[in-house]
mmCIF file of C-alpha atoms in Angstrom:
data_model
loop_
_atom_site.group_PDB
_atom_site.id
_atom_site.type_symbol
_atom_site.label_atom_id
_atom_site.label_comp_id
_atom_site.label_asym_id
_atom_site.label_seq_id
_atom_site.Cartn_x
_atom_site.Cartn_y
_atom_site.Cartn_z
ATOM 1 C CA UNK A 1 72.770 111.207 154.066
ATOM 2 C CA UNK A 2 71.738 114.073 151.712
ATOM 3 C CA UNK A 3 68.613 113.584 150.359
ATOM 4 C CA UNK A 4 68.058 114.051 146.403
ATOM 5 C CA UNK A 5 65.989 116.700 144.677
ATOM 6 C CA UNK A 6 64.207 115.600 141.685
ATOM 7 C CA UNK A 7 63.799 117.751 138.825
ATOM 8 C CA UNK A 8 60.829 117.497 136.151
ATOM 9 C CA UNK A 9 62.499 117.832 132.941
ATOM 10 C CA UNK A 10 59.154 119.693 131.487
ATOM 11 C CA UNK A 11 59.825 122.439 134.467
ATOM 12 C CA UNK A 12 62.715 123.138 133.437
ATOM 13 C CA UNK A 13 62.907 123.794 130.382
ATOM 14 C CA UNK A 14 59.462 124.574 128.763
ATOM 15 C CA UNK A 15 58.273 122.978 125.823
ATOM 16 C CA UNK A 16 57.329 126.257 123.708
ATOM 17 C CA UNK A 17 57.902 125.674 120.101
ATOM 18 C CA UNK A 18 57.776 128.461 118.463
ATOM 19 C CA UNK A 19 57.103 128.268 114.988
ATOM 20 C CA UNK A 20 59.538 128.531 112.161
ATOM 21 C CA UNK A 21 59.712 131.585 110.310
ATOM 22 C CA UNK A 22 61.720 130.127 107.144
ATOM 23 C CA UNK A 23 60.604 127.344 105.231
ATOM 24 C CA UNK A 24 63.525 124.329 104.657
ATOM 25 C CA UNK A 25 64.559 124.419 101.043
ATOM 26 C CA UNK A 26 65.135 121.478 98.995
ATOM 27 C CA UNK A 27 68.920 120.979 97.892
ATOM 28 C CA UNK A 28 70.308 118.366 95.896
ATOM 29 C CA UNK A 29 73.186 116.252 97.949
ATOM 30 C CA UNK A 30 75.654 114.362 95.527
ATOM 31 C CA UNK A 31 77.573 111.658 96.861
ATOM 32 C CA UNK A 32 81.402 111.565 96.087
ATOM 33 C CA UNK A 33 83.534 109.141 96.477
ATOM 34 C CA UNK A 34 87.329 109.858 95.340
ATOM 35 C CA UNK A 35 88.519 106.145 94.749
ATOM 36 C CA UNK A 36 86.933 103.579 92.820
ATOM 37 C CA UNK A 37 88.685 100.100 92.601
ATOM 38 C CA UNK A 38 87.530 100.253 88.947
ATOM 39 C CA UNK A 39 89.559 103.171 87.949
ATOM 40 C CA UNK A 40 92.552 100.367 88.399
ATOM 41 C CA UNK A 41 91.476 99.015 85.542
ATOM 42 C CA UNK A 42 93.468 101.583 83.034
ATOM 43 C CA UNK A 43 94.415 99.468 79.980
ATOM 44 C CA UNK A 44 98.177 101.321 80.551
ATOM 45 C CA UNK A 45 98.582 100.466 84.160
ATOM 46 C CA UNK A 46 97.251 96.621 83.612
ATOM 47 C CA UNK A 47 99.691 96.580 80.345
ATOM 48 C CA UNK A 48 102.611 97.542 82.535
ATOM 49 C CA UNK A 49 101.815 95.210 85.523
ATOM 50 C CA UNK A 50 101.260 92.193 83.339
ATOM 51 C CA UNK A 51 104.526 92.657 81.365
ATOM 52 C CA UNK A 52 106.372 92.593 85.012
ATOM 53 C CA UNK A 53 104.512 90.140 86.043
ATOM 54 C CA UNK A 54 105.239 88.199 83.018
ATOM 55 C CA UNK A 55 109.282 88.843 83.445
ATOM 56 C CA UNK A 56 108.894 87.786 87.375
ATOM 57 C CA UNK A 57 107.177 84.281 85.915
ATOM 58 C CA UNK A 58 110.394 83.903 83.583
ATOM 59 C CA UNK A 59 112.732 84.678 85.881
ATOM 60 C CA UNK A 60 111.044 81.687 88.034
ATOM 61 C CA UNK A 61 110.898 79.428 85.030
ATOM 62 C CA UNK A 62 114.474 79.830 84.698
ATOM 63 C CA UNK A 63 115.916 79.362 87.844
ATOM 64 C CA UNK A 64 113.743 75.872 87.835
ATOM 65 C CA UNK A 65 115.572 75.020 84.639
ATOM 66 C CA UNK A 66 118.930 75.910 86.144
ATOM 67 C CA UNK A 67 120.366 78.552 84.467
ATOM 68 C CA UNK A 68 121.304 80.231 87.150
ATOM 69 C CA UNK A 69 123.332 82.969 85.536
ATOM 70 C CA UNK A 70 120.493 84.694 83.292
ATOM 71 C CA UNK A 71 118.469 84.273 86.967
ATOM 72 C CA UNK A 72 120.920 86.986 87.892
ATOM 73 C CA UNK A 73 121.336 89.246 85.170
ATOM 74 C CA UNK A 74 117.473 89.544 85.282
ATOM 75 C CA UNK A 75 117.410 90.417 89.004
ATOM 76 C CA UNK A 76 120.273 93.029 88.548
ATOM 77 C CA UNK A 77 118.068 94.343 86.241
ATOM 78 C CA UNK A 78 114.591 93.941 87.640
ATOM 79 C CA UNK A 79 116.363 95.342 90.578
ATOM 80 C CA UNK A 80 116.376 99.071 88.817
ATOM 81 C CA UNK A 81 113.262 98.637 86.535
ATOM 82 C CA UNK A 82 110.901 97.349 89.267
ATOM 83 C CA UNK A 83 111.079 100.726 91.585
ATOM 84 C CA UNK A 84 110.844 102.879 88.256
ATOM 85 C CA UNK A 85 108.186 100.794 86.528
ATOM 86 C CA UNK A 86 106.116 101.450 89.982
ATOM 87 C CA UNK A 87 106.757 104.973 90.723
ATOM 88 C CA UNK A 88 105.506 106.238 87.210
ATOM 89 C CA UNK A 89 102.796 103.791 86.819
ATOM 90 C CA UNK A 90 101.706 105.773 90.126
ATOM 91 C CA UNK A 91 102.360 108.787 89.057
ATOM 92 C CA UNK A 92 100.576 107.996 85.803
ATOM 93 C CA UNK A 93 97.660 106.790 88.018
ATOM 94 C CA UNK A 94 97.295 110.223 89.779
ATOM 95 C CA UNK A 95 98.065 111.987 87.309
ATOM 96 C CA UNK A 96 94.704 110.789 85.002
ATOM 97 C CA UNK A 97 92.711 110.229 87.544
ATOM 98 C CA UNK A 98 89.495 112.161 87.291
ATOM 99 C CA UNK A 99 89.041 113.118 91.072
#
């Protein structure tokens, strides 16, 4: 068996602290954070997501009544308006967003 060497930590590397030629300045650190959940709160964006929401509750209420054909004409339509509706609204989002 090979026996083990121990090393002092202090011997090897000497504990000389030289002292510091520069004093540490004082700086001012500002946090930022780029998303806030609040900023989801536009008045525009909430407008436009209520009023879909608001045609997606209709188009329930009618199919529970039974009238089956307006059901459809308002998913051949909501199928085109709901993908356009959500790409601007995001692009409206970015685009006033204060980053």
């Amino acid at each position: 068996m090979r026996k083990t060497q121990r090393f002092l930590f202090r011997k090897i590397f000497p504990l000389n602290l030289k002292p510091s030629l520069t004093r540490p300045r004082l700086f001012k650190a500002y946090s930022f954070v780029p998303f806030s959940p609040l900023a989801m709160l536009d008045p525009t964006i909430l407008t436009i997501g209520s009023i879909v929401l608001g045609i997606a509750i209709i188009e329930r209420v009618l199919e529970r009544w039974g009238v089956i054909d307006l059901v459809d004409q308002f998913a051949k339509v909501m199928r085109f308006i709901l993908p356009v509706t959500f790409y601007s609204t995001l692009i409206y989002f970015f685009a006033t967003f204060m980053f």
